PDB file of C-alpha atoms in Angstrom:
ATOM      1  CA  MET A   1       0.000   0.000   0.000  1.00  0.00           C
ATOM      2  CA  ARG A   2       1.420   3.353  -1.001  1.00  0.00           C
ATOM      3  CA  ALA A   3       2.202   5.763   1.849  1.00  0.00           C
ATOM      4  CA  GLU A   4       0.145   8.928   2.007  1.00  0.00           C
ATOM      5  CA  LEU A   5       1.891  11.673   0.069  1.00  0.00           C
ATOM      6  CA  LEU A   6       2.850  14.753   2.080  1.00  0.00           C
ATOM      7  CA  ASP A   7       2.338  17.283  -0.675  1.00  0.00           C
ATOM      8  CA  HIS A   8       1.492  20.521   1.155  1.00  0.00           C
ATOM      9  CA  LEU A   9       3.909  22.964   2.765  1.00  0.00           C
ATOM     10  CA  ALA A  10       2.728  24.655   5.927  1.00  0.00           C
ATOM     11  CA  LEU A  11       4.138  27.389   8.156  1.00  0.00           C
ATOM     12  CA  ILE A  12       3.542  26.910  11.865  1.00  0.00           C
ATOM     13  CA  VAL A  13       3.973  29.788  14.283  1.00  0.00           C
ATOM     14  CA  GLN A  14       3.403  29.627  18.030  1.00  0.00           C
ATOM     15  CA  GLU A  15       2.425  32.952  19.507  1.00  0.00           C
ATOM     16  CA  GLU A  16       3.711  33.877  22.946  1.00  0.00           C
ATOM     17  CA  ALA A  17       1.411  33.458  25.911  1.00  0.00           C
ATOM     18  CA  THR A  18      -0.108  36.521  27.526  1.00  0.00           C
ATOM     19  CA  ASP A  19      -1.237  37.010  31.095  1.00  0.00           C
ATOM     20  CA  SER A  20      -4.778  36.173  30.148  1.00  0.00           C
ATOM     21  CA  ALA A  21      -4.393  33.533  27.474  1.00  0.00           C
ATOM     22  CA  ALA A  22      -2.426  30.405  26.692  1.00  0.00           C
ATOM     23  CA  PRO A  23      -0.079  30.408  23.687  1.00  0.00           C
ATOM     24  CA  LYS A  24      -1.729  29.856  20.334  1.00  0.00           C
ATOM     25  CA  THR A  25      -0.422  27.894  17.383  1.00  0.00           C
ATOM     26  CA  LYS A  26      -1.132  29.329  13.966  1.00  0.00           C
ATOM     27  CA  ILE A  27      -0.954  27.010  10.963  1.00  0.00           C
ATOM     28  CA  SER A  28      -0.836  28.489   7.483  1.00  0.00           C
ATOM     29  CA  VAL A  29      -0.991  26.107   4.515  1.00  0.00           C
ATOM     30  CA  LEU A  30       1.386  27.777   2.085  1.00  0.00           C
ATOM     31  CA  ARG A  31       1.085  25.787  -1.104  1.00  0.00           C
ATOM     32  CA  LYS A  32       0.807  22.408  -2.699  1.00  0.00           C
ATOM     33  CA  VAL A  33       4.011  21.026  -4.163  1.00  0.00           C
ATOM     34  CA  THR A  34       4.425  18.562  -6.988  1.00  0.00           C
ATOM     35  CA  GLU A  35       4.792  14.872  -6.320  1.00  0.00           C
ATOM     36  CA  GLU A  36       8.447  15.053  -7.377  1.00  0.00           C
ATOM     37  CA  GLN A  37       9.148  17.997  -5.066  1.00  0.00           C
ATOM     38  CA  ALA A  38       7.409  16.295  -2.162  1.00  0.00           C
ATOM     39  CA  ALA A  39       9.292  13.042  -2.717  1.00  0.00           C
ATOM     40  CA  ALA A  40      12.638  14.874  -2.837  1.00  0.00           C
ATOM     41  CA  ILE A  41      11.985  16.702   0.441  1.00  0.00           C
ATOM     42  CA  GLN A  42      10.721  13.587   2.207  1.00  0.00           C
ATOM     43  CA  ALA A  43      13.744  11.590   0.995  1.00  0.00           C
ATOM     44  CA  ALA A  44      16.085  14.272   2.354  1.00  0.00           C
ATOM     45  CA  VAL A  45      14.339  14.213   5.733  1.00  0.00           C
ATOM     46  CA  LYS A  46      14.589  10.420   5.900  1.00  0.00           C
ATOM     47  CA  ASP A  47      18.250  10.542   4.915  1.00  0.00           C
ATOM     48  CA  LEU A  48      19.151  12.631   7.964  1.00  0.00           C
ATOM     49  CA  TYR A  49      18.509   9.528  10.083  1.00  0.00           C
ATOM     50  CA  PHE A  50      21.728   8.084   8.688  1.00  0.00           C
ATOM     51  CA  PHE A  51      23.558  10.718  10.734  1.00  0.00           C
ATOM     52  CA  THR A  52      21.237  11.102  13.717  1.00  0.00           C
ATOM     53  CA  SER A  53      21.078   7.355  14.410  1.00  0.00           C
ATOM     54  CA  GLY A  54      24.802   7.443  15.184  1.00  0.00           C
ATOM     55  CA  GLU A  55      24.318  10.508  17.349  1.00  0.00           C
ATOM     56  CA  ASP A  56      21.542   8.737  19.265  1.00  0.00           C
ATOM     57  CA  LEU A  57      23.767   5.716  19.970  1.00  0.00           C
ATOM     58  CA  TYR A  58      26.510   8.047  21.194  1.00  0.00           C
ATOM     59  CA  ASN A  59      24.074   9.697  23.594  1.00  0.00           C
ATOM     60  CA  CYS A  60      22.961   6.293  24.911  1.00  0.00           C
ATOM     61  CA  TYR A  61      26.569   5.300  25.575  1.00  0.00           C
ATOM     62  CA  GLN A  62      27.240   8.597  27.324  1.00  0.00           C
ATOM     63  CA  ALA A  63      24.124   8.225  29.475  1.00  0.00           C
ATOM     64  CA  ASN A  64      25.295   4.762  30.562  1.00  0.00           C
ATOM     65  CA  MET A  65      28.763   6.099  31.384  1.00  0.00           C
ATOM     66  CA  VAL A  66      27.324   8.942  33.457  1.00  0.00           C
ATOM     67  CA  GLU A  67      25.044   6.537  35.297  1.00  0.00           C
ATOM     68  CA  LEU A  68      27.982   4.295  36.178  1.00  0.00           C
ATOM     69  CA  LEU A  69      30.093   7.168  37.488  1.00  0.00           C
ATOM     70  CA  ASP A  70      27.141   8.655  39.359  1.00  0.00           C
ATOM     71  CA  SER A  71      26.626   5.324  41.101  1.00  0.00           C
ATOM     72  CA  VAL A  72      30.115   5.655  42.597  1.00  0.00           C
ATOM     73  CA  MET A  73      29.178   9.043  44.045  1.00  0.00           C
ATOM     74  CA  GLU A  74      25.904   7.609  45.297  1.00  0.00           C
ATOM     75  CA  PHE A  75      27.774   4.865  47.108  1.00  0.00           C
ATOM     76  CA  ALA A  76      30.019   7.423  48.818  1.00  0.00           C
ATOM     77  CA  GLN A  77      27.008   9.449  49.959  1.00  0.00           C
ATOM     78  CA  LEU A  78      25.205   6.399  51.306  1.00  0.00           C
ATOM     79  CA  HIS A  79      28.361   5.288  53.070  1.00  0.00           C
ATOM     80  CA  PHE A  80      28.680   8.588  54.891  1.00  0.00           C
ATOM     81  CA  SER A  81      24.995   8.842  55.734  1.00  0.00           C
ATOM     82  CA  ASN A  82      24.909   5.386  57.371  1.00  0.00           C
ATOM     83  CA  ARG A  83      21.339   4.957  56.179  1.00  0.00           C
ATOM     84  CA  GLN A  84      21.939   1.296  55.401  1.00  0.00           C
ATOM     85  CA  LYS A  85      23.841  -1.509  57.068  1.00  0.00           C
ATOM     86  CA  MET A  86      27.264  -1.766  55.464  1.00  0.00           C
ATOM     87  CA  SER A  87      26.801  -5.422  54.461  1.00  0.00           C
ATOM     88  CA  ASP A  88      23.514  -4.639  52.690  1.00  0.00           C
ATOM     89  CA  LEU A  89      25.032  -1.592  51.029  1.00  0.00           C
ATOM     90  CA  LEU A  90      28.031  -3.529  49.744  1.00  0.00           C
ATOM     91  CA  ASP A  91      25.833  -6.259  48.243  1.00  0.00           C
ATOM     92  CA  GLU A  92      23.557  -3.698  46.619  1.00  0.00           C
ATOM     93  CA  MET A  93      26.329  -1.587  45.134  1.00  0.00           C
ATOM     94  CA  SER A  94      28.349  -4.592  43.971  1.00  0.00           C
ATOM     95  CA  PHE A  95      25.423  -5.708  41.867  1.00  0.00           C
ATOM     96  CA  SER A  96      24.739  -2.157  40.707  1.00  0.00           C
ATOM     97  CA  PHE A  97      28.309  -1.518  39.531  1.00  0.00           C
ATOM     98  CA  SER A  98      28.461  -4.792  37.604  1.00  0.00           C
ATOM     99  CA  ARG A  99      25.050  -4.222  36.030  1.00  0.00           C
ATOM    100  CA  LEU A 100      25.906  -0.700  34.902  1.00  0.00           C
ATOM    101  CA  LEU A 101      29.239  -1.805  33.483  1.00  0.00           C
ATOM    102  CA  LEU A 102      27.481  -4.610  31.609  1.00  0.00           C
ATOM    103  CA  ASN A 103      25.051  -2.059  30.132  1.00  0.00           C
ATOM    104  CA  LEU A 104      27.961   0.127  29.062  1.00  0.00           C
ATOM    105  CA  LEU A 105      29.759  -2.763  27.367  1.00  0.00           C
ATOM    106  CA  ALA A 106      26.570  -3.792  25.547  1.00  0.00           C
ATOM    107  CA  MET A 107      25.927  -0.229  24.388  1.00  0.00           C
ATOM    108  CA  PHE A 108      29.463   0.067  23.055  1.00  0.00           C
ATOM    109  CA  ARG A 109      29.087  -3.194  21.124  1.00  0.00           C
ATOM    110  CA  SER A 110      25.787  -1.942  19.707  1.00  0.00           C
ATOM    111  CA  PHE A 111      27.465   1.264  18.570  1.00  0.00           C
ATOM    112  CA  LEU A 112      30.134  -0.683  16.682  1.00  0.00           C
ATOM    113  CA  ASP A 113      27.705  -3.199  15.163  1.00  0.00           C
ATOM    114  CA  HIS A 114      25.115  -0.624  14.123  1.00  0.00           C
ATOM    115  CA  GLY A 115      27.818   1.545  12.605  1.00  0.00           C
ATOM    116  CA  SER A 116      29.232  -1.318  10.562  1.00  0.00           C
ATOM    117  CA  ALA A 117      25.775  -2.379   9.396  1.00  0.00           C
ATOM    118  CA  ALA A 118      24.820   1.182   8.416  1.00  0.00           C
ATOM    119  CA  LEU A 119      27.981   1.725   6.371  1.00  0.00           C
ATOM    120  CA  THR A 120      27.677  -1.673   4.711  1.00  0.00           C
ATOM    121  CA  ARG A 121      24.061  -1.023   3.673  1.00  0.00           C
ATOM    122  CA  ARG A 122      24.848   2.394   2.285  1.00  0.00           C
ATOM    123  CA  PHE A 123      28.273   1.984   0.711  1.00  0.00           C
ATOM    124  CA  GLY A 124      29.012  -1.746   0.515  1.00  0.00           C
ATOM    125  CA  ILE A 125      31.484  -3.902   2.377  1.00  0.00           C
ATOM    126  CA  ASP A 126      34.298  -3.157  -0.094  1.00  0.00           C
ATOM    127  CA  SER A 127      33.777   0.613  -0.008  1.00  0.00           C
ATOM    128  CA  PRO A 128      36.437   3.149   1.078  1.00  0.00           C
ATOM    129  CA  GLU A 129      34.024   4.316   3.782  1.00  0.00           C
ATOM    130  CA  PHE A 130      33.683   0.888   5.362  1.00  0.00           C
ATOM    131  CA  ARG A 131      37.424   0.218   5.093  1.00  0.00           C
ATOM    132  CA  ALA A 132      38.127   3.546   6.816  1.00  0.00           C
ATOM    133  CA  TRP A 133      35.774   2.558   9.654  1.00  0.00           C
ATOM    134  CA  GLN A 134      37.516  -0.793  10.068  1.00  0.00           C
ATOM    135  CA  ALA A 135      40.916   0.920  10.065  1.00  0.00           C
ATOM    136  CA  ALA A 136      39.765   3.339  12.780  1.00  0.00           C
ATOM    137  CA  GLN A 137      38.705   0.440  15.012  1.00  0.00           C
ATOM    138  CA  SER A 138      41.966  -1.405  14.384  1.00  0.00           C
ATOM    139  CA  ALA A 139      43.984   1.693  15.311  1.00  0.00           C
ATOM    140  CA  GLU A 140      42.252   1.938  18.687  1.00  0.00           C
ATOM    141  CA  TYR A 141      42.582  -1.802  19.329  1.00  0.00           C
ATOM    142  CA  ASP A 142      46.275  -1.859  18.443  1.00  0.00           C
ATOM    143  CA  GLY A 143      47.120   1.339  20.295  1.00  0.00           C
ATOM    144  CA  TYR A 144      45.336   1.128  23.636  1.00  0.00           C
ATOM    145  CA  VAL A 145      45.306  -1.474  26.404  1.00  0.00           C
ATOM    146  CA  SER A 146      41.932  -0.208  27.627  1.00  0.00           C
ATOM    147  CA  TYR A 147      40.293  -0.766  24.252  1.00  0.00           C
ATOM    148  CA  ARG A 148      41.585  -4.323  24.048  1.00  0.00           C
ATOM    149  CA  PHE A 149      40.532  -4.974  27.634  1.00  0.00           C
ATOM    150  CA  PHE A 150      36.952  -3.767  27.305  1.00  0.00           C
ATOM    151  CA  SER A 151      36.490  -5.396  23.905  1.00  0.00           C
ATOM    152  CA  ASN A 152      37.431  -8.719  25.471  1.00  0.00           C
ATOM    153  CA  LEU A 153      35.513  -8.019  28.681  1.00  0.00           C
ATOM    154  CA  ARG A 154      32.370  -7.616  26.618  1.00  0.00           C
ATOM    155  CA  ASN A 155      32.959 -11.120  25.225  1.00  0.00           C
ATOM    156  CA  TYR A 156      33.618 -12.352  28.775  1.00  0.00           C
ATOM    157  CA  ALA A 157      30.240 -10.951  29.838  1.00  0.00           C
ATOM    158  CA  GLN A 158      28.529 -12.591  26.878  1.00  0.00           C
ATOM    159  CA  HIS A 159      30.014 -16.049  27.401  1.00  0.00           C
ATOM    160  CA  VAL A 160      30.743 -16.231  31.137  1.00  0.00           C
ATOM    161  CA  GLY A 161      28.534 -13.835  33.073  1.00  0.00           C
ATOM    162  CA  MET A 162      28.491 -10.496  34.831  1.00  0.00           C
ATOM    163  CA  PRO A 163      31.796  -8.604  34.798  1.00  0.00           C
ATOM    164  CA  PRO A 164      33.580  -9.751  37.997  1.00  0.00           C
ATOM    165  CA  LEU A 165      34.066  -6.244  39.370  1.00  0.00           C
ATOM    166  CA  HIS A 166      35.303  -5.886  42.936  1.00  0.00           C
ATOM    167  CA  PHE A 167      35.344  -2.754  45.031  1.00  0.00           C
ATOM    168  CA  SER A 168      36.816  -1.640  48.264  1.00  0.00           C
ATOM    169  CA  VAL A 169      36.453   1.275  50.651  1.00  0.00           C
ATOM    170  CA  ASP A 170      39.490   2.938  52.176  1.00  0.00           C
ATOM    171  CA  GLN A 171      38.679   5.466  54.879  1.00  0.00           C
ATOM    172  CA  SER A 172      41.814   6.915  56.420  1.00  0.00           C
ATOM    173  CA  THR A 173      42.108   9.172  59.460  1.00  0.00           C
ATOM    174  CA  GLU A 174      44.965  10.947  57.700  1.00  0.00           C
ATOM    175  CA  ARG A 175      42.787  12.456  54.991  1.00  0.00           C
ATOM    176  CA  GLU A 176      39.236  13.666  54.540  1.00  0.00           C
ATOM    177  CA  GLY A 177      36.724  11.463  52.740  1.00  0.00           C
ATOM    178  CA  ILE A 178      36.978   7.929  51.457  1.00  0.00           C
ATOM    179  CA  ARG A 179      38.718   6.245  48.560  1.00  0.00           C
ATOM    180  CA  ILE A 180      36.636   3.802  46.542  1.00  0.00           C
ATOM    181  CA  GLY A 181      38.500   1.140  44.621  1.00  0.00           C
ATOM    182  CA  LEU A 182      36.887  -0.525  41.608  1.00  0.00           C
ATOM    183  CA  ASP A 183      39.007  -3.273  40.129  1.00  0.00           C
ATOM    184  CA  PHE A 184      39.256  -6.710  38.567  1.00  0.00           C
ATOM    185  CA  TYR A 185      41.538  -9.529  39.692  1.00  0.00           C
ATOM    186  CA  ARG A 186      43.833 -10.556  36.869  1.00  0.00           C
ATOM    187  CA  ASP A 187      43.991 -14.237  37.805  1.00  0.00           C
ATOM    188  CA  GLU A 188      40.214 -14.453  38.125  1.00  0.00           C
ATOM    189  CA  LEU A 189      39.738 -13.001  34.643  1.00  0.00           C
ATOM    190  CA  LEU A 190      42.222 -15.414  33.112  1.00  0.00           C
ATOM    191  CA  SER A 191      40.963 -18.510  34.923  1.00  0.00           C
ATOM    192  CA  ASN A 192      37.279 -17.850  34.208  1.00  0.00           C
ATOM    193  CA  TYR A 193      37.650 -17.096  30.496  1.00  0.00           C
ATOM    194  CA  SER A 194      40.025 -18.833  28.113  1.00  0.00           C
ATOM    195  CA  LYS A 195      39.270 -16.841  24.948  1.00  0.00           C
ATOM    196  CA  TRP A 196      41.007 -13.555  25.636  1.00  0.00           C
ATOM    197  CA  SER A 197      42.683 -12.369  22.457  1.00  0.00           C
ATOM    198  CA  ARG A 198      46.424 -12.888  22.298  1.00  0.00           C
ATOM    199  CA  HIS A 199      47.275  -9.224  22.902  1.00  0.00           C
ATOM    200  CA  ALA A 200      44.692  -8.768  25.649  1.00  0.00           C
ATOM    201  CA  ARG A 201      45.989 -11.880  27.416  1.00  0.00           C
ATOM    202  CA  GLU A 202      49.534 -10.537  27.202  1.00  0.00           C
ATOM    203  CA  ASP A 203      48.352  -7.221  28.643  1.00  0.00           C
ATOM    204  CA  LEU A 204      46.873  -9.039  31.638  1.00  0.00           C
ATOM    205  CA  ILE A 205      49.828 -11.372  32.191  1.00  0.00           C
ATOM    206  CA  ASN A 206      52.331  -8.517  32.011  1.00  0.00           C
ATOM    207  CA  GLY A 207      50.214  -6.208  34.153  1.00  0.00           C
ATOM    208  CA  ALA A 208      49.509  -5.881  37.864  1.00  0.00           C
ATOM    209  CA  ASP A 209      47.516  -8.332  39.965  1.00  0.00           C
ATOM    210  CA  LYS A 210      44.659  -5.836  40.049  1.00  0.00           C
ATOM    211  CA  VAL A 211      43.191  -4.118  36.985  1.00  0.00           C
ATOM    212  CA  PHE A 212      41.837  -0.754  38.099  1.00  0.00           C
ATOM    213  CA  LEU A 213      38.599   0.236  36.416  1.00  0.00           C
ATOM    214  CA  LEU A 214      38.426   4.034  36.528  1.00  0.00           C
ATOM    215  CA  PRO A 215      41.763   4.847  34.792  1.00  0.00           C
ATOM    216  CA  LEU A 216      40.893   2.340  32.051  1.00  0.00           C
ATOM    217  CA  LEU A 217      37.431   3.857  31.670  1.00  0.00           C
ATOM    218  CA  ASP A 218      38.950   7.281  31.099  1.00  0.00           C
ATOM    219  CA  GLU A 219      41.313   6.057  28.369  1.00  0.00           C
ATOM    220  CA  TRP A 220      38.600   3.889  26.794  1.00  0.00           C
ATOM    221  CA  SER A 221      36.242   6.863  26.687  1.00  0.00           C
ATOM    222  CA  HIS A 222      38.795   8.756  24.605  1.00  0.00           C
ATOM    223  CA  CYS A 223      39.043   5.785  22.238  1.00  0.00           C
ATOM    224  CA  PHE A 224      35.265   5.748  21.928  1.00  0.00           C
ATOM    225  CA  HIS A 225      35.051   9.460  21.178  1.00  0.00           C
ATOM    226  CA  ARG A 226      37.634   9.150  18.417  1.00  0.00           C
ATOM    227  CA  LEU A 227      35.612   6.347  16.851  1.00  0.00           C
ATOM    228  CA  VAL A 228      32.462   8.444  17.087  1.00  0.00           C
ATOM    229  CA  ARG A 229      34.227  11.320  15.354  1.00  0.00           C
ATOM    230  CA  SER A 230      35.462   8.941  12.645  1.00  0.00           C
ATOM    231  CA  ILE A 231      32.133   7.388  11.734  1.00  0.00           C
ATOM    232  CA  GLN A 232      30.081  10.550  12.173  1.00  0.00           C
ATOM    233  CA  SER A 233      32.407  12.373   9.800  1.00  0.00           C
ATOM    234  CA  ILE A 234      31.633   9.709   7.205  1.00  0.00           C
ATOM    235  CA  ARG A 235      27.918   9.984   7.918  1.00  0.00           C
ATOM    236  CA  SER A 236      28.012  13.781   7.785  1.00  0.00           C
ATOM    237  CA  ASP A 237      29.623  13.823   4.345  1.00  0.00           C
ATOM    238  CA  ALA A 238      27.057  11.286   3.117  1.00  0.00           C
ATOM    239  CA  VAL A 239      23.995  13.306   4.136  1.00  0.00           C
ATOM    240  CA  MET A 240      25.253  16.783   3.268  1.00  0.00           C
ATOM    241  CA  ALA A 241      23.263  16.918   0.022  1.00  0.00           C
ATOM    242  CA  SER A 242      20.099  16.138   2.007  1.00  0.00           C
ATOM    243  CA  VAL A 243      21.052  18.765   4.589  1.00  0.00           C
ATOM    244  CA  GLU A 244      21.373  21.348   1.845  1.00  0.00           C
ATOM    245  CA  LYS A 245      18.036  20.262   0.381  1.00  0.00           C
ATOM    246  CA  ILE A 246      16.224  20.797   3.672  1.00  0.00           C
ATOM    247  CA  LEU A 247      17.908  24.149   4.284  1.00  0.00           C
ATOM    248  CA  SER A 248      17.024  25.328   0.765  1.00  0.00           C
ATOM    249  CA  VAL A 249      13.267  24.789   1.119  1.00  0.00           C
ATOM    250  CA  ARG A 250      12.622  28.289   2.477  1.00  0.00           C
ATOM    251  CA  THR A 251      14.463  29.899  -0.409  1.00  0.00           C
ATOM    252  CA  GLU A 252      13.072  27.544  -3.046  1.00  0.00           C
ATOM    253  CA  PHE A 253       9.475  28.153  -2.008  1.00  0.00           C
ATOM    254  CA  LYS A 254       9.939  31.755  -0.826  1.00  0.00           C
ATOM    255  CA  VAL A 255       9.119  31.117   2.834  1.00  0.00           C
ATOM    256  CA  GLY A 256      10.119  33.784   5.355  1.00  0.00           C
ATOM    257  CA  LEU A 257      12.396  33.181   8.338  1.00  0.00           C
ATOM    258  CA  GLY A 258       9.701  33.011  11.029  1.00  0.00           C
ATOM    259  CA  GLY A 259       8.038  29.863  12.354  1.00  0.00           C
ATOM    260  CA  SER A 260       8.612  26.216  11.480  1.00  0.00           C
ATOM    261  CA  ILE A 261       8.049  24.559   8.123  1.00  0.00           C
ATOM    262  CA  ALA A 262       6.075  21.341   7.977  1.00  0.00           C
ATOM    263  CA  MET A 263       4.770  18.999   5.336  1.00  0.00           C
ATOM    264  CA  MET A 264       1.317  17.552   5.422  1.00  0.00           C
ATOM    265  CA  PRO A 265      -1.125  15.682   3.199  1.00  0.00           C
ATOM    266  CA  GLU A 266      -4.273  17.230   1.771  1.00  0.00           C
ATOM    267  CA  PRO A 267      -6.205  18.392   4.864  1.00  0.00           C
ATOM    268  CA  LYS A 268      -9.231  16.160   5.467  1.00  0.00           C
ATOM    269  CA  ILE A 269     -12.224  16.363   7.762  1.00  0.00           C
ATOM    270  CA  SER A 270     -13.080  13.070   9.424  1.00  0.00           C
ATOM    271  CA  GLU A 271     -16.587  11.645   9.773  1.00  0.00           C
ATOM    272  CA  ALA A 272     -16.575  13.007  13.324  1.00  0.00           C
ATOM    273  CA  GLY A 273     -15.990  16.492  11.988  1.00  0.00           C
ATOM    274  CA  GLN A 274     -12.364  16.698  13.083  1.00  0.00           C
ATOM    275  CA  LEU A 275      -9.664  18.172  10.873  1.00  0.00           C
ATOM    276  CA  ASN A 276      -6.804  15.711  10.305  1.00  0.00           C
ATOM    277  CA  LEU A 277      -3.610  17.542   9.388  1.00  0.00           C
ATOM    278  CA  GLY A 278      -0.907  14.846   9.681  1.00  0.00           C
ATOM    279  CA  ILE A 279       1.817  17.444  10.182  1.00  0.00           C
ATOM    280  CA  ARG A 280       5.484  16.469   9.970  1.00  0.00           C
ATOM    281  CA  TYR A 281       8.045  19.150  10.713  1.00  0.00           C
ATOM    282  CA  LEU A 282      11.111  19.654   8.558  1.00  0.00           C
ATOM    283  CA  PRO A 283      14.164  19.136  10.807  1.00  0.00           C
ATOM    284  CA  GLU A 284      15.705  22.473   9.908  1.00  0.00           C
ATOM    285  CA  HIS A 285      17.465  22.869  13.249  1.00  0.00           C
ATOM    286  CA  LYS A 286      19.130  19.469  13.015  1.00  0.00           C
ATOM    287  CA  ALA A 287      20.093  20.105   9.393  1.00  0.00           C
ATOM    288  CA  GLN A 288      21.679  23.403  10.440  1.00  0.00           C
ATOM    289  CA  GLU A 289      23.630  21.646  13.207  1.00  0.00           C
ATOM    290  CA  ILE A 290      24.983  19.102  10.740  1.00  0.00           C
ATOM    291  CA  ALA A 291      25.883  21.826   8.235  1.00  0.00           C
ATOM    292  CA  GLN A 292      27.778  23.731  10.936  1.00  0.00           C
ATOM    293  CA  GLY A 293      29.456  20.582  12.252  1.00  0.00           C
ATOM    294  CA  THR A 294      28.116  21.171  15.767  1.00  0.00           C
ATOM    295  CA  PHE A 295      28.347  17.543  16.875  1.00  0.00           C
ATOM    296  CA  LEU A 296      31.738  16.895  15.284  1.00  0.00           C
ATOM    297  CA  ASN A 297      33.187  20.131  16.669  1.00  0.00           C
ATOM    298  CA  ALA A 298      32.300  18.941  20.165  1.00  0.00           C
ATOM    299  CA  LEU A 299      34.619  15.961  19.577  1.00  0.00           C
ATOM    300  CA  LYS A 300      37.563  17.856  18.094  1.00  0.00           C
ATOM    301  CA  ASP A 301      39.704  17.650  21.252  1.00  0.00           C
ATOM    302  CA  TYR A 302      39.753  13.837  21.266  1.00  0.00           C
TER     303      TYR A 302
END
């Protein structure tokens, strides 16, 4: 069944509220466009998802990272407040830390897999774009212990179980506050999982008895941000023609600068007497952000 054609341009303006009245939304149907014009605009809008889907996955990863780090602060606050028995608190936070780390590992794997799938669908597996993405991942894997560790830890979690994260509390009379240790035991990791990659296994064998989480998280986060910058640069270049199409609509159809542009089908009145508009806004703001490189500029220091 053919999708309903959005063949009308509309200008939507929301008036400011006054002391005596709520804000009003004014919708002006500007004109009907041809089927070819409508299809071109709708295709450009759909194409922006190629970029924004990567941005959404980045935001999910970041939210998981923030939640994990916030949980450490929460533990410190609960410890000082003595609102729970220490044994109960330790059991609760041990589970919480492992769960949040598992979520972070899964989100990172999703980011890599979705990125590879998106580039393969759009450009092909033998394309320069996909090869550049693979090279970027290889550079991080070859260059950073943290990247190798977390890549393998994700496989550990998939095949063995929850990440075996241990934590300790050091409260000294010689300094204010407490020190929270989050770490893995090297021998436990190696004995529980036999499929560490060769380089990751060497990292563990040649390293300390304890693998401290927070310093590795910091380095790994930098690796992640470089990968985000790499793939989003590819995505940005790919959608730039669609960005320009969306940003040209006002000029092409002589629409002023005020309000928001939307597309809609032929307005219809239902049997109940209600007007069905089916409005879909043009993502002008997002297109402008992509054109200006707002997201990529935020990653330039990594």
